[in-house]
Structures are given as structure tokens and as C-alpha cells.
């Protein structure tokens, strides 16, 4: 590694060239994208990312988290919020998910058959919102285990006739630990015994104070069963999204997380992926958990074939060599050979780890092929 251009170095570090240029600028070096960098400059920049340069730049490219890079700059555009639903047993989580889907997904989508792929998108006021059809607590557990953010906002469902229950409290602590904003949906308002004030009172004790009472938490009274208050709830999600400004770069290689996966008799391995950054395209060489492949076909939440899927989009993918697990990360690499090598290394590491042996796989050589 005697010299590299800014663009080449950026690629090796999985960063945007603009980010490298900015870093150089802050170090007092004015550089353009095609400029050659000497060994010292390369070491300096690599060091900024905690990467040591010896003979080669060494990043463990089998660690998929390395591909989840925070970005800044001009390529960032608004992306839909990703929302999960949490709450006590029987308080109406599933009914709410169904209600949102039924009132929103099918309208204006004539001919579209809503398919169950573990996640779906709705459009409210010309903006998309992505709902994960997985129990919120599962999403949080995955997030905690991997230090990764999957959901942006969580809806805490509390039945107005039942109030705060143990699992409500548990759900709140998960969401707080994950630092995910909470919107409270006070459900079952159609019931005679509904007592929203009690819910507000009880939640105050857990740090969720309604705006109406001078706090900062949004409360929305709803009836998931009757489809009442759903629009207001969606508007409140958009409000939070506007404040939080969720952004992504649709121009980069896709990265994201497996929502669910199974073996299908006809189609082989079928995985629902949530694209979290970048754009996933047909033909992309991909590593998914400990498996790999090439994206053969993609189907969206309406059961339609699509050629690409941008940030915050859930999509069902075929073409993987094996079945990954929910919560696994996926990354798109530049060529199929590398995807295969990374996938196979990861599978091998997983086997070794399971046997309790320490995995020692050297990967520097892989960089030669990137
Ligand atoms: P688990 O998945 O078991 O934790 O339950 P859940 O939170 O998904 O609740 P679910 O949506 O299955 O609803 C439980 C029961 O409450 C069902 O019988 C629903 O029909 C009923 N229910 C849900 N929402 C409402 C509502 O707004 N009003 C009334 N009256 N009943 C509701
Ligand atoms: Mg349910």
C-alpha cells in the first residue's frame, strides 16, 4: 500500500469519498477524489477509523457490522420511519397492525394483493411509513444484542379498559434502553369501561407524561377494532419522523437486517429483508448472516415483483444459498466472489464457534479481490 487515491481508500474503508475528503480537510489536507494519498496520509485516515495499516489495510470484512457506516453529506436523503408495536398481551397489537394495513395498504393499490412478509409500508400524507410485523420486544432484543437500530419509533399499545400491566412496564423499559421514541396508543376506546385518564395517570409513574399534562409524550386515543384514530396515530408518527429526520444514502450498496426467513419448496431460501441503508437491486452479490448469494428476485409487501428496494423498504428476496436467521445482518458487496468468500468464512467461523474453538481466519488476502 504505497499510494491510493481518495476514492480507492474510501472503498477499502467502506466510507464515502466525501467523508474521507472531509476528514483530510480537518487534518489540514485539501484533497480531491482522484488525488493520490501517500502512506502517511493513508495511515492517518485509517487510524481515524481504528484501522491499522501494515502491509495491507486490515479490516475484518467478515464482520458485517463494519459495513454499517454512519454517513454524512450530500447523498443523504429522507427515508421512511421504521415502526414497531409493543404492549401487554391482548391489548390489541395485532389488531392495530391489521387495522393500519387494511385501511391504508389496499387503498389506491388496485390489483395489489397484500402479502404477509413480516413488514409492510403505508402512505400517509404522501410519506411512507414502514411497520415491522414482529413483536417489538423481539426487535429490541436483536437491537441490544447487536447494538444496532432496527426500529426508529415504537407504538406502545395500552388498552383503555385494562390500564398499565407488567408487560407494558417491561416494554417501556426495553424502548427506553434502546432510546427509541415512544408514542402511546390508548386502545379499545370504543369500550364502555374505557378510562383513558387512568392510563395517562399510570404511565406518568413510568416517565411517560402526556403533552396534555405538560409532558412530552404523544398519546393518541384509538380503537384498533373500529379503525378509529388510526389517521391521527399515523400523523403523529410523521411528526416524530420530521423531528428526528431519518436519513439514508440510496446510492450506496445496500445493508440491513433479516426480518424473517424460511425454506420454500419451490423457491428455495426466501428471506424478508429490511433495507436500512443503500438500495438493494436484482443481481446484487449479497452476504446474509452466514449465507450468501445473488439477489435473484424481489417481491414487495404488496406481492409485486420489484427491481430495487431503497432505504426502510421491506422486501422478500430469493437467491440465497441457505436460510439465514431473523435478526441477521445483510450487506451487498461489489462482486459475487467476495460475497461467497465472506459468506463461507462466516459459516466456517459459526461452525467453529459452535464447537467452542477459536476461529482464526485471515482475511487480508480478500482485499486483493475487492
Ligand atoms: P397478543 O399478541 O396475544 O399479545 O395480543 P395482541 O396485543 O396482539 O391483541 P389482539 O390484537 O390479538 O387483541 C386482543 C383482543 O382484543 C381481540 O379479541 C381483539 O378483537 C380485541 N381488541 C383489539 N383492539 C380492540 C379495540 O380497539 N376495541 C375492542 N373492543 N376490542 C379490541
Ligand atoms: Mg398479537
PDB file of C-alpha atoms in Angstrom, residues 60-360:
ATOM      1  CA  UNK A  60     -12.228  -7.918   9.218  1.00  0.00           C
ATOM      2  CA  UNK A  61     -14.543  -7.895   6.251  1.00  0.00           C
ATOM      3  CA  UNK A  62     -16.421 -10.859   7.640  1.00  0.00           C
ATOM      4  CA  UNK A  63     -17.673  -8.622  10.452  1.00  0.00           C
ATOM      5  CA  UNK A  64     -20.799  -7.353   8.764  1.00  0.00           C
ATOM      6  CA  UNK A  65     -21.160  -4.505  11.260  1.00  0.00           C
ATOM      7  CA  UNK A  66     -18.206  -2.856   9.521  1.00  0.00           C
ATOM      8  CA  UNK A  67     -20.454  -2.167   6.576  1.00  0.00           C
ATOM      9  CA  UNK A  68     -22.993  -0.274   8.688  1.00  0.00           C
ATOM     10  CA  UNK A  69     -21.370   3.087   8.427  1.00  0.00           C
ATOM     11  CA  UNK A  70     -22.862   6.342   9.664  1.00  0.00           C
ATOM     12  CA  UNK A  71     -22.786   8.772   6.824  1.00  0.00           C
ATOM     13  CA  UNK A  72     -22.984  12.465   6.337  1.00  0.00           C
ATOM     14  CA  UNK A  73     -23.217  14.638   3.307  1.00  0.00           C
ATOM     15  CA  UNK A  74     -24.994  15.300   0.114  1.00  0.00           C
ATOM     16  CA  UNK A  75     -26.041  11.735  -0.637  1.00  0.00           C
ATOM     17  CA  UNK A  76     -28.297  11.565   2.397  1.00  0.00           C
ATOM     18  CA  UNK A  77     -31.997  11.825   1.703  1.00  0.00           C
ATOM     19  CA  UNK A  78     -35.088  11.402   3.846  1.00  0.00           C
ATOM     20  CA  UNK A  79     -36.148   7.811   4.449  1.00  0.00           C
ATOM     21  CA  UNK A  80     -39.385   6.391   5.903  1.00  0.00           C
ATOM     22  CA  UNK A  81     -39.583   5.811   9.647  1.00  0.00           C
ATOM     23  CA  UNK A  82     -39.488   2.166  10.737  1.00  0.00           C
ATOM     24  CA  UNK A  83     -42.099   1.470  13.395  1.00  0.00           C
ATOM     25  CA  UNK A  84     -42.796  -1.448  15.734  1.00  0.00           C
ATOM     26  CA  UNK A  85     -45.692  -2.044  18.110  1.00  0.00           C
ATOM     27  CA  UNK A  86     -45.296  -3.100  21.735  1.00  0.00           C
ATOM     28  CA  UNK A  87     -47.660  -3.653  24.658  1.00  0.00           C
ATOM     29  CA  UNK A  88     -49.241  -6.084  27.072  1.00  0.00           C
ATOM     30  CA  UNK A  89     -50.909  -9.334  25.960  1.00  0.00           C
ATOM     31  CA  UNK A  90     -54.336  -8.803  24.389  1.00  0.00           C
ATOM     32  CA  UNK A  91     -54.104  -5.029  24.427  1.00  0.00           C
ATOM     33  CA  UNK A  92     -54.524  -5.009  20.643  1.00  0.00           C
ATOM     34  CA  UNK A  93     -51.093  -5.016  18.939  1.00  0.00           C
ATOM     35  CA  UNK A  94     -52.070  -7.417  16.179  1.00  0.00           C
ATOM     36  CA  UNK A  95     -55.464  -5.763  15.671  1.00  0.00           C
ATOM     37  CA  UNK A  96     -53.732  -2.408  15.305  1.00  0.00           C
ATOM     38  CA  UNK A  97     -51.211  -3.728  12.764  1.00  0.00           C
ATOM     39  CA  UNK A  98     -54.053  -5.293  10.783  1.00  0.00           C
ATOM     40  CA  UNK A  99     -56.163  -2.187  11.048  1.00  0.00           C
ATOM     41  CA  UNK A 100     -53.378   0.059   9.727  1.00  0.00           C
ATOM     42  CA  UNK A 101     -52.683  -2.356   6.919  1.00  0.00           C
ATOM     43  CA  UNK A 102     -56.325  -2.770   5.953  1.00  0.00           C
ATOM     44  CA  UNK A 103     -57.201   0.897   5.999  1.00  0.00           C
ATOM     45  CA  UNK A 104     -54.037   2.030   4.271  1.00  0.00           C
ATOM     46  CA  UNK A 105     -52.252  -0.561   2.206  1.00  0.00           C
ATOM     47  CA  UNK A 106     -55.086  -1.636  -0.053  1.00  0.00           C
ATOM     48  CA  UNK A 107     -56.476   1.838  -0.749  1.00  0.00           C
ATOM     49  CA  UNK A 108     -55.269   3.075  -4.120  1.00  0.00           C
ATOM     50  CA  UNK A 109     -53.448  -0.155  -4.725  1.00  0.00           C
ATOM     51  CA  UNK A 110     -55.995  -1.773  -7.004  1.00  0.00           C
ATOM     52  CA  UNK A 111     -54.903  -5.235  -8.029  1.00  0.00           C
ATOM     53  CA  UNK A 112     -52.318  -5.415  -5.305  1.00  0.00           C
ATOM     54  CA  UNK A 113     -52.557  -8.472  -3.151  1.00  0.00           C
ATOM     55  CA  UNK A 114     -51.279  -7.774   0.306  1.00  0.00           C
ATOM     56  CA  UNK A 115     -48.798 -10.424   1.153  1.00  0.00           C
ATOM     57  CA  UNK A 116     -47.539 -11.390   4.523  1.00  0.00           C
ATOM     58  CA  UNK A 117     -43.817 -10.740   4.501  1.00  0.00           C
ATOM     59  CA  UNK A 118     -43.354  -9.687   8.107  1.00  0.00           C
ATOM     60  CA  UNK A 119     -43.375  -5.999   7.362  1.00  0.00           C
ATOM     61  CA  UNK A 120     -45.315  -3.516   5.298  1.00  0.00           C
ATOM     62  CA  UNK A 121     -45.394   0.084   4.200  1.00  0.00           C
ATOM     63  CA  UNK A 122     -48.235   2.551   4.233  1.00  0.00           C
ATOM     64  CA  UNK A 123     -48.542   6.006   2.750  1.00  0.00           C
ATOM     65  CA  UNK A 124     -49.847   8.886   4.851  1.00  0.00           C
ATOM     66  CA  UNK A 125     -49.814  12.437   3.518  1.00  0.00           C
ATOM     67  CA  UNK A 126     -47.521  11.373   0.657  1.00  0.00           C
ATOM     68  CA  UNK A 127     -44.980   9.969   3.072  1.00  0.00           C
ATOM     69  CA  UNK A 128     -44.213   6.314   3.625  1.00  0.00           C
ATOM     70  CA  UNK A 129     -44.079   4.611   6.995  1.00  0.00           C
ATOM     71  CA  UNK A 130     -42.683   1.099   7.436  1.00  0.00           C
ATOM     72  CA  UNK A 131     -44.252  -1.206  10.020  1.00  0.00           C
ATOM     73  CA  UNK A 132     -42.454  -4.269  11.261  1.00  0.00           C
ATOM     74  CA  UNK A 133     -44.850  -7.076  11.918  1.00  0.00           C
ATOM     75  CA  UNK A 134     -42.540  -8.567  14.513  1.00  0.00           C
ATOM     76  CA  UNK A 135     -43.182  -8.216  18.202  1.00  0.00           C
ATOM     77  CA  UNK A 136     -41.464  -5.030  19.253  1.00  0.00           C
ATOM     78  CA  UNK A 137     -39.677  -6.741  22.112  1.00  0.00           C
ATOM     79  CA  UNK A 138     -38.016  -9.153  19.663  1.00  0.00           C
ATOM     80  CA  UNK A 139     -36.765  -6.234  17.591  1.00  0.00           C
ATOM     81  CA  UNK A 140     -35.368  -4.622  20.730  1.00  0.00           C
ATOM     82  CA  UNK A 141     -33.650  -7.814  21.832  1.00  0.00           C
ATOM     83  CA  UNK A 142     -31.960  -8.079  18.453  1.00  0.00           C
ATOM     84  CA  UNK A 143     -31.005  -4.440  18.638  1.00  0.00           C
ATOM     85  CA  UNK A 144     -29.472  -4.849  22.037  1.00  0.00           C
ATOM     86  CA  UNK A 145     -27.596  -7.992  21.082  1.00  0.00           C
ATOM     87  CA  UNK A 146     -26.091  -6.318  18.053  1.00  0.00           C
ATOM     88  CA  UNK A 147     -26.012  -2.712  19.117  1.00  0.00           C
ATOM     89  CA  UNK A 148     -27.986  -1.960  16.017  1.00  0.00           C
ATOM     90  CA  UNK A 149     -31.002   0.150  15.419  1.00  0.00           C
ATOM     91  CA  UNK A 150     -33.801  -1.553  13.554  1.00  0.00           C
ATOM     92  CA  UNK A 151     -36.831   0.382  14.667  1.00  0.00           C
ATOM     93  CA  UNK A 152     -36.994   4.171  14.792  1.00  0.00           C
ATOM     94  CA  UNK A 153     -40.247   4.614  16.689  1.00  0.00           C
ATOM     95  CA  UNK A 154     -42.329   2.302  18.815  1.00  0.00           C
ATOM     96  CA  UNK A 155     -46.055   2.443  19.438  1.00  0.00           C
ATOM     97  CA  UNK A 156     -46.950   1.430  22.980  1.00  0.00           C
ATOM     98  CA  UNK A 157     -50.456  -0.021  22.942  1.00  0.00           C
ATOM     99  CA  UNK A 158     -52.335   0.196  26.239  1.00  0.00           C
ATOM    100  CA  UNK A 159     -55.949  -0.975  26.499  1.00  0.00           C
ATOM    101  CA  UNK A 160     -58.043   1.823  27.978  1.00  0.00           C
ATOM    102  CA  UNK A 161     -60.197  -0.672  29.883  1.00  0.00           C
ATOM    103  CA  UNK A 162     -57.254  -2.515  31.396  1.00  0.00           C
ATOM    104  CA  UNK A 163     -54.526   0.043  32.018  1.00  0.00           C
ATOM    105  CA  UNK A 164     -50.823  -0.445  32.612  1.00  0.00           C
ATOM    106  CA  UNK A 165     -49.821  -4.088  33.122  1.00  0.00           C
ATOM    107  CA  UNK A 166     -46.482  -5.837  33.819  1.00  0.00           C
ATOM    108  CA  UNK A 167     -45.653  -6.282  30.133  1.00  0.00           C
ATOM    109  CA  UNK A 168     -46.480  -2.643  29.491  1.00  0.00           C
ATOM    110  CA  UNK A 169     -43.830  -1.690  32.014  1.00  0.00           C
ATOM    111  CA  UNK A 170     -41.377  -4.183  30.544  1.00  0.00           C
ATOM    112  CA  UNK A 171     -41.989  -2.834  27.042  1.00  0.00           C
ATOM    113  CA  UNK A 172     -41.351   0.712  28.237  1.00  0.00           C
ATOM    114  CA  UNK A 173     -38.018  -0.253  29.756  1.00  0.00           C
ATOM    115  CA  UNK A 174     -36.934  -2.026  26.549  1.00  0.00           C
ATOM    116  CA  UNK A 175     -37.811   1.010  24.450  1.00  0.00           C
ATOM    117  CA  UNK A 176     -36.062   3.351  26.849  1.00  0.00           C
ATOM    118  CA  UNK A 177     -32.930   1.192  26.930  1.00  0.00           C
ATOM    119  CA  UNK A 178     -32.872   1.241  23.138  1.00  0.00           C
ATOM    120  CA  UNK A 179     -33.523   5.004  23.164  1.00  0.00           C
ATOM    121  CA  UNK A 180     -36.422   4.596  20.777  1.00  0.00           C
ATOM    122  CA  UNK A 181     -39.126   7.293  20.914  1.00  0.00           C
ATOM    123  CA  UNK A 182     -42.456   6.035  22.257  1.00  0.00           C
ATOM    124  CA  UNK A 183     -45.902   7.068  21.057  1.00  0.00           C
ATOM    125  CA  UNK A 184     -48.724   5.844  23.286  1.00  0.00           C
ATOM    126  CA  UNK A 185     -51.824   4.450  21.581  1.00  0.00           C
ATOM    127  CA  UNK A 186     -54.629   4.254  24.138  1.00  0.00           C
ATOM    128  CA  UNK A 187     -56.628   1.429  22.569  1.00  0.00           C
ATOM    129  CA  UNK A 188     -60.133  -0.003  22.930  1.00  0.00           C
ATOM    130  CA  UNK A 189     -61.655   3.457  23.323  1.00  0.00           C
ATOM    131  CA  UNK A 190     -64.906   2.018  21.953  1.00  0.00           C
ATOM    132  CA  UNK A 191     -65.384   0.007  25.128  1.00  0.00           C
ATOM    133  CA  UNK A 192     -67.782   1.067  27.825  1.00  0.00           C
ATOM    134  CA  UNK A 193     -65.153   0.604  30.508  1.00  0.00           C
ATOM    135  CA  UNK A 194     -62.539   2.710  28.683  1.00  0.00           C
ATOM    136  CA  UNK A 195     -60.727   5.027  31.064  1.00  0.00           C
ATOM    137  CA  UNK A 196     -58.000   6.946  29.228  1.00  0.00           C
ATOM    138  CA  UNK A 197     -57.276   9.243  32.187  1.00  0.00           C
ATOM    139  CA  UNK A 198     -56.304   6.242  34.241  1.00  0.00           C
ATOM    140  CA  UNK A 199     -53.874   5.133  31.522  1.00  0.00           C
ATOM    141  CA  UNK A 200     -52.368   8.621  31.440  1.00  0.00           C
ATOM    142  CA  UNK A 201     -52.085   8.644  35.215  1.00  0.00           C
ATOM    143  CA  UNK A 202     -50.481   5.217  35.409  1.00  0.00           C
ATOM    144  CA  UNK A 203     -47.997   5.944  32.635  1.00  0.00           C
ATOM    145  CA  UNK A 204     -46.919   9.130  34.380  1.00  0.00           C
ATOM    146  CA  UNK A 205     -45.437   6.866  37.022  1.00  0.00           C
ATOM    147  CA  UNK A 206     -43.238   5.345  34.323  1.00  0.00           C
ATOM    148  CA  UNK A 207     -41.974   8.613  32.949  1.00  0.00           C
ATOM    149  CA  UNK A 208     -44.432   8.938  30.096  1.00  0.00           C
ATOM    150  CA  UNK A 209     -46.255  12.207  30.673  1.00  0.00           C
ATOM    151  CA  UNK A 210     -48.858  13.248  28.149  1.00  0.00           C
ATOM    152  CA  UNK A 211     -48.442  16.530  26.286  1.00  0.00           C
ATOM    153  CA  UNK A 212     -51.891  17.435  27.572  1.00  0.00           C
ATOM    154  CA  UNK A 213     -50.437  17.296  31.068  1.00  0.00           C
ATOM    155  CA  UNK A 214     -47.337  19.295  30.253  1.00  0.00           C
ATOM    156  CA  UNK A 215     -45.170  16.307  29.367  1.00  0.00           C
ATOM    157  CA  UNK A 216     -43.520  15.298  26.121  1.00  0.00           C
ATOM    158  CA  UNK A 217     -45.177  12.016  25.261  1.00  0.00           C
ATOM    159  CA  UNK A 218     -47.724  11.847  22.461  1.00  0.00           C
ATOM    160  CA  UNK A 219     -50.911   9.998  23.440  1.00  0.00           C
ATOM    161  CA  UNK A 220     -53.439   9.019  20.775  1.00  0.00           C
ATOM    162  CA  UNK A 221     -56.812   7.537  21.693  1.00  0.00           C
ATOM    163  CA  UNK A 222     -57.731   4.806  19.213  1.00  0.00           C
ATOM    164  CA  UNK A 223     -59.983   1.869  18.558  1.00  0.00           C
ATOM    165  CA  UNK A 224     -57.930  -0.618  16.581  1.00  0.00           C
ATOM    166  CA  UNK A 225     -61.030  -2.763  16.177  1.00  0.00           C
ATOM    167  CA  UNK A 226     -63.137   0.003  14.642  1.00  0.00           C
ATOM    168  CA  UNK A 227     -60.269   1.704  12.846  1.00  0.00           C
ATOM    169  CA  UNK A 228     -60.749   4.940  14.788  1.00  0.00           C
ATOM    170  CA  UNK A 229     -57.851   7.283  15.473  1.00  0.00           C
ATOM    171  CA  UNK A 230     -55.576   5.459  13.033  1.00  0.00           C
ATOM    172  CA  UNK A 231     -55.021   8.519  10.847  1.00  0.00           C
ATOM    173  CA  UNK A 232     -54.121  10.639  13.850  1.00  0.00           C
ATOM    174  CA  UNK A 233     -51.701   7.962  15.008  1.00  0.00           C
ATOM    175  CA  UNK A 234     -50.034   7.914  11.586  1.00  0.00           C
ATOM    176  CA  UNK A 235     -49.835  11.709  11.574  1.00  0.00           C
ATOM    177  CA  UNK A 236     -48.123  11.614  14.944  1.00  0.00           C
ATOM    178  CA  UNK A 237     -45.602   9.125  13.584  1.00  0.00           C
ATOM    179  CA  UNK A 238     -44.864  11.551  10.749  1.00  0.00           C
ATOM    180  CA  UNK A 239     -44.486  14.336  13.284  1.00  0.00           C
ATOM    181  CA  UNK A 240     -41.874  12.389  15.235  1.00  0.00           C
ATOM    182  CA  UNK A 241     -40.153  11.419  11.966  1.00  0.00           C
ATOM    183  CA  UNK A 242     -39.999  15.061  10.963  1.00  0.00           C
ATOM    184  CA  UNK A 243     -38.286  15.982  14.207  1.00  0.00           C
ATOM    185  CA  UNK A 244     -35.876  13.037  14.149  1.00  0.00           C
ATOM    186  CA  UNK A 245     -35.039  13.464  10.432  1.00  0.00           C
ATOM    187  CA  UNK A 246     -34.333   9.861   9.449  1.00  0.00           C
ATOM    188  CA  UNK A 247     -31.885   9.825   6.572  1.00  0.00           C
ATOM    189  CA  UNK A 248     -30.088   7.333   4.364  1.00  0.00           C
ATOM    190  CA  UNK A 249     -27.963   7.187   1.238  1.00  0.00           C
ATOM    191  CA  UNK A 250     -29.820   5.370  -1.551  1.00  0.00           C
ATOM    192  CA  UNK A 251     -26.714   5.441  -3.752  1.00  0.00           C
ATOM    193  CA  UNK A 252     -24.576   3.065  -1.725  1.00  0.00           C
ATOM    194  CA  UNK A 253     -24.546  -0.743  -1.546  1.00  0.00           C
ATOM    195  CA  UNK A 254     -27.489  -1.958   0.499  1.00  0.00           C
ATOM    196  CA  UNK A 255     -27.139  -3.036   4.128  1.00  0.00           C
ATOM    197  CA  UNK A 256     -29.868  -4.123   6.517  1.00  0.00           C
ATOM    198  CA  UNK A 257     -31.409  -6.817   8.654  1.00  0.00           C
ATOM    199  CA  UNK A 258     -33.321 -10.067   8.127  1.00  0.00           C
ATOM    200  CA  UNK A 259     -36.931  -9.785   9.334  1.00  0.00           C
ATOM    201  CA  UNK A 260     -37.805 -13.410   8.724  1.00  0.00           C
ATOM    202  CA  UNK A 261     -36.643 -16.294   6.541  1.00  0.00           C
ATOM    203  CA  UNK A 262     -37.720 -19.768   5.593  1.00  0.00           C
ATOM    204  CA  UNK A 263     -37.219 -22.564   3.115  1.00  0.00           C
ATOM    205  CA  UNK A 264     -39.852 -22.596   0.396  1.00  0.00           C
ATOM    206  CA  UNK A 265     -40.428 -25.784  -1.563  1.00  0.00           C
ATOM    207  CA  UNK A 266     -40.497 -24.109  -4.939  1.00  0.00           C
ATOM    208  CA  UNK A 267     -38.346 -21.044  -4.421  1.00  0.00           C
ATOM    209  CA  UNK A 268     -35.683 -22.288  -2.029  1.00  0.00           C
ATOM    210  CA  UNK A 269     -34.405 -19.892   0.603  1.00  0.00           C
ATOM    211  CA  UNK A 270     -36.802 -16.958   0.981  1.00  0.00           C
ATOM    212  CA  UNK A 271     -35.809 -14.065   3.231  1.00  0.00           C
ATOM    213  CA  UNK A 272     -37.618 -10.846   4.090  1.00  0.00           C
ATOM    214  CA  UNK A 273     -35.002  -8.136   4.384  1.00  0.00           C
ATOM    215  CA  UNK A 274     -35.345  -4.633   5.713  1.00  0.00           C
ATOM    216  CA  UNK A 275     -33.064  -2.392   3.684  1.00  0.00           C
ATOM    217  CA  UNK A 276     -31.703   0.114   6.192  1.00  0.00           C
ATOM    218  CA  UNK A 277     -29.285   1.984   4.002  1.00  0.00           C
ATOM    219  CA  UNK A 278     -28.477   1.942   0.295  1.00  0.00           C
ATOM    220  CA  UNK A 279     -30.529   0.382  -2.475  1.00  0.00           C
ATOM    221  CA  UNK A 280     -30.876  -3.356  -2.967  1.00  0.00           C
ATOM    222  CA  UNK A 281     -31.028  -4.436  -6.615  1.00  0.00           C
ATOM    223  CA  UNK A 282     -31.669  -7.575  -8.611  1.00  0.00           C
ATOM    224  CA  UNK A 283     -28.357  -9.304  -9.281  1.00  0.00           C
ATOM    225  CA  UNK A 284     -26.581  -7.829  -6.248  1.00  0.00           C
ATOM    226  CA  UNK A 285     -23.951 -10.119  -4.691  1.00  0.00           C
ATOM    227  CA  UNK A 286     -25.015 -10.389  -1.082  1.00  0.00           C
ATOM    228  CA  UNK A 287     -23.914 -11.818   2.257  1.00  0.00           C
ATOM    229  CA  UNK A 288     -26.788 -12.534   4.643  1.00  0.00           C
ATOM    230  CA  UNK A 289     -25.790 -13.750   8.080  1.00  0.00           C
ATOM    231  CA  UNK A 290     -23.740 -16.865   7.412  1.00  0.00           C
ATOM    232  CA  UNK A 291     -25.052 -17.374   3.927  1.00  0.00           C
ATOM    233  CA  UNK A 292     -24.572 -15.615   0.611  1.00  0.00           C
ATOM    234  CA  UNK A 293     -25.850 -15.444  -2.928  1.00  0.00           C
ATOM    235  CA  UNK A 294     -27.056 -13.145  -5.642  1.00  0.00           C
ATOM    236  CA  UNK A 295     -30.427 -11.425  -5.440  1.00  0.00           C
ATOM    237  CA  UNK A 296     -32.474 -13.418  -7.936  1.00  0.00           C
ATOM    238  CA  UNK A 297     -35.920 -11.903  -7.431  1.00  0.00           C
ATOM    239  CA  UNK A 298     -37.521  -9.386  -5.111  1.00  0.00           C
ATOM    240  CA  UNK A 299     -41.155  -9.126  -4.076  1.00  0.00           C
ATOM    241  CA  UNK A 300     -42.544  -6.190  -2.113  1.00  0.00           C
ATOM    242  CA  UNK A 301     -45.201  -6.190   0.621  1.00  0.00           C
ATOM    243  CA  UNK A 302     -47.952  -5.981  -1.988  1.00  0.00           C
ATOM    244  CA  UNK A 303     -46.757  -9.159  -3.654  1.00  0.00           C
ATOM    245  CA  UNK A 304     -45.346  -7.294  -6.631  1.00  0.00           C
ATOM    246  CA  UNK A 305     -42.014  -8.008  -8.238  1.00  0.00           C
ATOM    247  CA  UNK A 306     -39.634  -5.103  -7.911  1.00  0.00           C
ATOM    248  CA  UNK A 307     -36.183  -4.441  -9.354  1.00  0.00           C
ATOM    249  CA  UNK A 308     -34.887  -2.402  -6.467  1.00  0.00           C
ATOM    250  CA  UNK A 309     -35.622  -1.558  -2.863  1.00  0.00           C
ATOM    251  CA  UNK A 310     -34.433   1.642  -1.201  1.00  0.00           C
ATOM    252  CA  UNK A 311     -33.883   2.610   2.446  1.00  0.00           C
ATOM    253  CA  UNK A 312     -36.513   1.482   5.005  1.00  0.00           C
ATOM    254  CA  UNK A 313     -38.117  -0.842   2.449  1.00  0.00           C
ATOM    255  CA  UNK A 314     -39.011  -4.414   3.394  1.00  0.00           C
ATOM    256  CA  UNK A 315     -38.592  -6.854   0.532  1.00  0.00           C
ATOM    257  CA  UNK A 316     -38.705 -10.597   0.062  1.00  0.00           C
ATOM    258  CA  UNK A 317     -35.574 -11.933  -1.567  1.00  0.00           C
ATOM    259  CA  UNK A 318     -34.680 -15.227  -3.244  1.00  0.00           C
ATOM    260  CA  UNK A 319     -31.299 -16.413  -4.467  1.00  0.00           C
ATOM    261  CA  UNK A 320     -29.508 -17.218  -1.221  1.00  0.00           C
ATOM    262  CA  UNK A 321     -27.565 -20.435  -0.832  1.00  0.00           C
ATOM    263  CA  UNK A 322     -29.017 -21.135   2.604  1.00  0.00           C
ATOM    264  CA  UNK A 323     -31.666 -19.881   5.037  1.00  0.00           C
ATOM    265  CA  UNK A 324     -30.485 -17.025   7.290  1.00  0.00           C
ATOM    266  CA  UNK A 325     -31.959 -16.195  10.711  1.00  0.00           C
ATOM    267  CA  UNK A 326     -34.211 -13.353  11.764  1.00  0.00           C
ATOM    268  CA  UNK A 327     -32.020 -10.555  13.068  1.00  0.00           C
ATOM    269  CA  UNK A 328     -29.063 -11.471  10.842  1.00  0.00           C
ATOM    270  CA  UNK A 329     -27.366  -8.622   9.065  1.00  0.00           C
ATOM    271  CA  UNK A 330     -27.027  -8.466   5.310  1.00  0.00           C
ATOM    272  CA  UNK A 331     -24.599  -6.491   3.163  1.00  0.00           C
ATOM    273  CA  UNK A 332     -24.159  -6.136  -0.573  1.00  0.00           C
ATOM    274  CA  UNK A 333     -20.595  -6.500  -1.814  1.00  0.00           C
ATOM    275  CA  UNK A 334     -19.100  -5.457  -5.108  1.00  0.00           C
ATOM    276  CA  UNK A 335     -18.637  -8.905  -6.605  1.00  0.00           C
ATOM    277  CA  UNK A 336     -20.001 -12.391  -6.181  1.00  0.00           C
ATOM    278  CA  UNK A 337     -16.645 -13.997  -5.494  1.00  0.00           C
ATOM    279  CA  UNK A 338     -16.061 -11.848  -2.430  1.00  0.00           C
ATOM    280  CA  UNK A 339     -19.630 -12.401  -1.265  1.00  0.00           C
ATOM    281  CA  UNK A 340     -19.047 -16.140  -1.498  1.00  0.00           C
ATOM    282  CA  UNK A 341     -15.762 -15.926   0.386  1.00  0.00           C
ATOM    283  CA  UNK A 342     -17.172 -13.750   3.139  1.00  0.00           C
ATOM    284  CA  UNK A 343     -20.276 -15.940   3.414  1.00  0.00           C
ATOM    285  CA  UNK A 344     -18.238 -19.132   3.538  1.00  0.00           C
ATOM    286  CA  UNK A 345     -15.809 -17.673   6.082  1.00  0.00           C
ATOM    287  CA  UNK A 346     -18.705 -16.638   8.265  1.00  0.00           C
ATOM    288  CA  UNK A 347     -20.316 -20.059   8.003  1.00  0.00           C
ATOM    289  CA  UNK A 348     -16.984 -21.645   8.903  1.00  0.00           C
ATOM    290  CA  UNK A 349     -16.498 -19.267  11.825  1.00  0.00           C
ATOM    291  CA  UNK A 350     -20.002 -20.054  13.051  1.00  0.00           C
ATOM    292  CA  UNK A 351     -19.286 -23.794  12.975  1.00  0.00           C
ATOM    293  CA  UNK A 352     -16.017 -23.290  14.823  1.00  0.00           C
ATOM    294  CA  UNK A 353     -17.642 -21.009  17.359  1.00  0.00           C
ATOM    295  CA  UNK A 354     -20.315 -23.612  17.949  1.00  0.00           C
ATOM    296  CA  UNK A 355     -17.639 -26.203  18.586  1.00  0.00           C
ATOM    297  CA  UNK A 356     -16.101 -23.767  21.014  1.00  0.00           C
ATOM    298  CA  UNK A 357     -12.935 -23.441  19.013  1.00  0.00           C
ATOM    299  CA  UNK A 358     -11.443 -20.074  18.473  1.00  0.00           C
ATOM    300  CA  UNK A 359     -11.856 -19.092  14.872  1.00  0.00           C
ATOM    301  CA  UNK A 360      -8.714 -17.840  13.248  1.00  0.00           C
TER     302      UNK A 360
END
